[in-house]
Short mmCIF file of C-alpha atoms in Angstrom, two decimals:
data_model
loop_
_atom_site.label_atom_id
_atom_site.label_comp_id
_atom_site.label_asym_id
_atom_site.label_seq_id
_atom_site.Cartn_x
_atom_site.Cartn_y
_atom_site.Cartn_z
CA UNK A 1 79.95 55.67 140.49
CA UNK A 2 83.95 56.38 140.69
CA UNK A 3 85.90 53.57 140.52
CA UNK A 4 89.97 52.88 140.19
CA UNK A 5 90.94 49.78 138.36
CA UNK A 6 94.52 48.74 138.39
CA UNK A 7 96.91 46.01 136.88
CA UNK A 8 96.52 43.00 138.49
CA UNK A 9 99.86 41.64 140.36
CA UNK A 10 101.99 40.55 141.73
CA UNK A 11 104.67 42.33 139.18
CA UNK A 12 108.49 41.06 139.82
CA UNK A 13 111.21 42.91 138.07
CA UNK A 14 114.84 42.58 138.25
CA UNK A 15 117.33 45.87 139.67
CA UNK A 16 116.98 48.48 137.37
CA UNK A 17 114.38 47.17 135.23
CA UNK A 18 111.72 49.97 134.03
CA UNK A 19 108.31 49.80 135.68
CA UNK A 20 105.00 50.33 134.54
CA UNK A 21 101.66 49.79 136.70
CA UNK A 22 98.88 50.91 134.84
CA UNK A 23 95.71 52.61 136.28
CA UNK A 24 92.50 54.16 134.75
CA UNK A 25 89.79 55.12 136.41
CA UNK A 26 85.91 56.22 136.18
CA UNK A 27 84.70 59.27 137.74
CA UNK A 28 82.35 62.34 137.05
CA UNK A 29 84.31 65.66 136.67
CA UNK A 30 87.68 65.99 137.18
CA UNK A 31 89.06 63.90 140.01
CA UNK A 32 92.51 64.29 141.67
CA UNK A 33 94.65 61.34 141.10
CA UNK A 34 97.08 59.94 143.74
CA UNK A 35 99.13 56.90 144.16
CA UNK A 36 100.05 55.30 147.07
CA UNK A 37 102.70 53.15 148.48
CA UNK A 38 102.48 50.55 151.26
CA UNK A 39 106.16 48.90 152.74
CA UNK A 40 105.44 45.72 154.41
CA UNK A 41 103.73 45.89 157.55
CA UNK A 42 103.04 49.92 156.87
CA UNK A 43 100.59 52.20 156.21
CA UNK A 44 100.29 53.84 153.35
CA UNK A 45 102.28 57.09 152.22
CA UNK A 46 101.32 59.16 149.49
CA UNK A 47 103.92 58.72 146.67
CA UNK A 48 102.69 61.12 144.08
CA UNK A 49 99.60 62.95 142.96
CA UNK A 50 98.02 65.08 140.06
CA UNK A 51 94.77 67.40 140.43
CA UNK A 52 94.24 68.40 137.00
CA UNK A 53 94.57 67.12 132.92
CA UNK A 54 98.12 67.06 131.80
CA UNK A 55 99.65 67.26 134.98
CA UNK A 56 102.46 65.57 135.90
CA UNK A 57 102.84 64.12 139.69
CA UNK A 58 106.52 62.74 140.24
CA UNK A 59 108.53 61.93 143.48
CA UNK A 60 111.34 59.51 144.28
CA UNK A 61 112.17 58.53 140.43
CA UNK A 62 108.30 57.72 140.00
CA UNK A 63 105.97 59.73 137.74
CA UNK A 64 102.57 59.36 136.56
CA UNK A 65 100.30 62.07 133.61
CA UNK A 66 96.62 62.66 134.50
CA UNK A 67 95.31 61.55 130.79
CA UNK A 68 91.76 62.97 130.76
CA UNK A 69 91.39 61.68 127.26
CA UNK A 70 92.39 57.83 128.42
CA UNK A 71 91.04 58.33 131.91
CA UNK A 72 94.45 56.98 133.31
CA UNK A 73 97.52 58.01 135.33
CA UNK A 74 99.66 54.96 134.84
CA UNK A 75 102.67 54.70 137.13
CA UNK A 76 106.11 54.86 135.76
CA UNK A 77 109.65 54.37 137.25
CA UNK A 78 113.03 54.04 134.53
CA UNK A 79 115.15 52.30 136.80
CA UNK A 80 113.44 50.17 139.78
CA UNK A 81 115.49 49.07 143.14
CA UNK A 82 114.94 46.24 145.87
CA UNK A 83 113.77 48.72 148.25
CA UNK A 84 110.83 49.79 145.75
CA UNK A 85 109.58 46.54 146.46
CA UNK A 86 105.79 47.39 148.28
CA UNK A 87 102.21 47.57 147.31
CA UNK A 88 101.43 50.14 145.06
CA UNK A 89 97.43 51.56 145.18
CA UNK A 90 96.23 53.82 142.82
CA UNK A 91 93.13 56.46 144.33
CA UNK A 92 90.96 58.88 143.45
CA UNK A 93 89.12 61.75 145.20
CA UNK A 94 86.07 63.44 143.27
CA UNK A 95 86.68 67.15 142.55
CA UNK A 96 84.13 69.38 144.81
CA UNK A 97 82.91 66.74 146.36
CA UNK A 98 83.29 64.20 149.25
CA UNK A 99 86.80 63.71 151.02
CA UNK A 100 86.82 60.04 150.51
CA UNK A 101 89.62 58.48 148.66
CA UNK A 102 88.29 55.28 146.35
CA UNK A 103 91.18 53.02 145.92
CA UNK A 104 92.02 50.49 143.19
CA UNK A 105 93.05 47.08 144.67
CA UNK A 106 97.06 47.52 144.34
CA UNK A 107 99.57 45.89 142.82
CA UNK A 108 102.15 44.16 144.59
CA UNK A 109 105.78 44.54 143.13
CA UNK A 110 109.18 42.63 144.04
CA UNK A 111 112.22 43.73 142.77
CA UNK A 112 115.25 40.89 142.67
CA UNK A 113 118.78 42.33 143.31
CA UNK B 1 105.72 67.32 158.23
CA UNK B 2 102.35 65.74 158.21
CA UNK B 3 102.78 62.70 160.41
CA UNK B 4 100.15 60.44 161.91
CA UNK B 5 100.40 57.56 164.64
CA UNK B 6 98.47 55.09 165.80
CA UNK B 7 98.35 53.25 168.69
CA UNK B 8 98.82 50.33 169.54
CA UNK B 9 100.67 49.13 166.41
CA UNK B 10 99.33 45.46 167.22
CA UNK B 11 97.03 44.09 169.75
CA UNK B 12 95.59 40.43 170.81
CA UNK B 13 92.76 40.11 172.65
CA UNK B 14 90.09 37.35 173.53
CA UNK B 15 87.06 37.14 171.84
CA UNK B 16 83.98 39.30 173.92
CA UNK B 17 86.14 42.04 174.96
CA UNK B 18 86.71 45.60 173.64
CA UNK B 19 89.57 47.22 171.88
CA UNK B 20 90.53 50.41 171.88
CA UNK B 21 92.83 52.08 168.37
CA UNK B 22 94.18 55.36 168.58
CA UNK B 23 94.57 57.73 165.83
CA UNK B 24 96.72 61.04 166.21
CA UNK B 25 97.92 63.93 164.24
CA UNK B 26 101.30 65.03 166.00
CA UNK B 27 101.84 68.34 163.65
CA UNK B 28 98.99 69.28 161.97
CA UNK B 29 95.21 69.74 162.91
CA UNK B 30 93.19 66.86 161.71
CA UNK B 31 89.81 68.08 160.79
CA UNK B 32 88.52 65.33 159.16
CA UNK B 33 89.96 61.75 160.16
CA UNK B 34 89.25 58.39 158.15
CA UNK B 35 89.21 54.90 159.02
CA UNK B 36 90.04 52.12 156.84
CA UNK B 37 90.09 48.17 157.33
CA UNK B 38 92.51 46.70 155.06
CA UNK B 39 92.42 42.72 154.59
CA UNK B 40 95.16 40.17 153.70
CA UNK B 41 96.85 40.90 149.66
CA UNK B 42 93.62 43.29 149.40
CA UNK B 43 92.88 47.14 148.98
CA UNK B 44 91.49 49.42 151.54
CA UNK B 45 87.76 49.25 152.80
CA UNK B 46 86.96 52.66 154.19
CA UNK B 47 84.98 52.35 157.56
CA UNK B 48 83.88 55.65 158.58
CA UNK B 49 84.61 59.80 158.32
CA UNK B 50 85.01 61.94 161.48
CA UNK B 51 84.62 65.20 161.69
CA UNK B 52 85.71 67.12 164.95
CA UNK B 53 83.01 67.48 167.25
CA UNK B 54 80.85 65.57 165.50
CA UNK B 55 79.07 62.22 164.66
CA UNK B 56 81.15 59.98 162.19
CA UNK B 57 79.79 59.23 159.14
CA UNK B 58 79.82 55.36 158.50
CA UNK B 59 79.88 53.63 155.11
CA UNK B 60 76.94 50.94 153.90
CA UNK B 61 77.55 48.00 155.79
CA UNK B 62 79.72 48.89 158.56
CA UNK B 63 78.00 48.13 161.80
CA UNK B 64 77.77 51.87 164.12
CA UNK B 65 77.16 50.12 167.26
CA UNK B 66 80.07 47.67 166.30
CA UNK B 67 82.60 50.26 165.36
CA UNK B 68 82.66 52.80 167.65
CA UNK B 69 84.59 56.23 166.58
CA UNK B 70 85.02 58.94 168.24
CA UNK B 71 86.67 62.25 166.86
CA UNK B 72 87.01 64.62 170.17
CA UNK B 73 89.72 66.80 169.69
CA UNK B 74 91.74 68.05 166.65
CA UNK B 75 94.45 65.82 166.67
CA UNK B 76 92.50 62.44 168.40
CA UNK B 77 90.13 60.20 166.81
CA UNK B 78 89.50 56.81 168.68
CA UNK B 79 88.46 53.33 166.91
CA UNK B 80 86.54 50.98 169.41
CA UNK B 81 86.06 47.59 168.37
CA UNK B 82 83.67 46.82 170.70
CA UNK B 83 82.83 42.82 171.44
CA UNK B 84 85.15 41.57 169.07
CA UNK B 85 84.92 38.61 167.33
CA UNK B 86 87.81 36.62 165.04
CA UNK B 87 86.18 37.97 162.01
CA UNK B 88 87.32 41.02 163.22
CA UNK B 89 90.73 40.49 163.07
CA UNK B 90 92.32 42.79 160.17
CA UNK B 91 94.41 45.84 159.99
CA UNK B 92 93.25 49.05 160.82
CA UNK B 93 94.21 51.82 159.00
CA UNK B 94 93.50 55.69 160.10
CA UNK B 95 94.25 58.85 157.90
CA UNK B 96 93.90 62.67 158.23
CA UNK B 97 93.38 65.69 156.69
CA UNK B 98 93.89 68.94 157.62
CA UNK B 99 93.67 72.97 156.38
CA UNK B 100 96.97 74.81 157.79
CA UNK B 101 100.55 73.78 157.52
CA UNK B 102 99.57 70.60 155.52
CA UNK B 103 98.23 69.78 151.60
CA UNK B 104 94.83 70.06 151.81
CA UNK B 105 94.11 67.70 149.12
CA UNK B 106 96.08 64.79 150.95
CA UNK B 107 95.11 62.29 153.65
CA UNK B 108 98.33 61.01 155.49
CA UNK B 109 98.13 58.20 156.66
CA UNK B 110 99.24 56.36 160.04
CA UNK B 111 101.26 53.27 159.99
CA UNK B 112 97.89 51.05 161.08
CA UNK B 113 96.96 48.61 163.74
CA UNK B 114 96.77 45.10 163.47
CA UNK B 115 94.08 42.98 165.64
CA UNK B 116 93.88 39.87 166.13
CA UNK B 117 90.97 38.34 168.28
CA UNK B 118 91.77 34.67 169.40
#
């Protein structure tokens, strides 16, 4: 079945530190890849997303590649702040098929000023 | 664009009694709607899928009679946690998707409910 497997956290970082969270996943086809990000006591807001190989989702300094040939779409950021501090999920949604979203279990990151 | 509430953002009740989540899309048309339960430091557990006008589709293990969700207009979808127990107690998560004016690819999320039943 699909699955999402991310780094395990929590990460800390200091300001301005670069920031990798790495996610792969398994899936038939060709998914569409989002992450997520969840302030505390939020919801979740989409941060970025890519629905096809070699494409690039990026938004707020953060980018992530869909890599068909690793299966992954690590999350990247060069220069982290204190208010990037959050849970970070990584999903998927199977191409042509159901709605769902299957998420990876997140990874919590602080940032220290 | 694309914003989602829920209501109430937090509610405490006594164990036996029913509680009532609301889950609304306040620019878009929601045709599908999605509830998750999140619990403490862990990922999202998806509940159930609503469809306007029709019966929600709930996942392997979550309890129908238990969970009651009800999708009746376009832009309301209603979680009833009906005799609620302490286990229950979590955060409640609701998302959308729509066709027009929004991604189509996207569920947006509202900022989810937490319960807690004493």
């Amino acid at each position: 079945g699909n699955s999402v497997t991310q780094m395990e956290g929590p990460v800390t970082l200091s300001e301005e530190a670069f920031l990798t969270i790495n996610c792969t996943y398994t899936a038939t086809g060709y998914p569409s890849l989002f992450w997520y990000v969840q302030y505390p006591g939020e919801g979740l807001q989409l941060l970025l997303k890519a629905t096809k190989a070699d494409d690039k989702g990026s938004n707020k300094g953060f980018e992530a590649t869909y890599r068909k040939e690793t299966t992954s779409f690590h999350l990247e950021k060069g220069s982290v702040q204190v208010s990037d501090s959050a849970v970070y999920f990584c999903a998927l949604r199977k191409y042509g098929g159901s709605e769902k979203l299957v998420f990876g279990k997140g990874t919590k990151l602080t940032v220290n000023p | 664009g694309a914003v989602v509430s829920q209501h109430p953002s937090w509610v405490i009740c006594k164990s036996g009694t029913s509680v009532k989540i609301e889950c609304r899309s306040l620019d878009f048309q929601a045709t599908t709607m999605f509830w998750y339960r999140q619990f403490p430091k862990q990922s999202l557990m998806l509940m159930a899928t609503s469809n306007e006008g029709s019966k929600a589709t709930y996942e392997q293990g979550v309890e129908k009679d238990k969970f009651l969700i009800n999708h009746a207009s376009l832009t309301l979808s209603t979680l009833t946690v009906t005799s609620a127990h302490p286990e229950d107690s979590s955060f409640y998560i609701c998302s959308a998707m729509g066709l027009a004016g929004v991604d189509q690819e996207t569920q947006y999320f509202g900022p989810g409910t937490r319960l807690l039943v004493l």
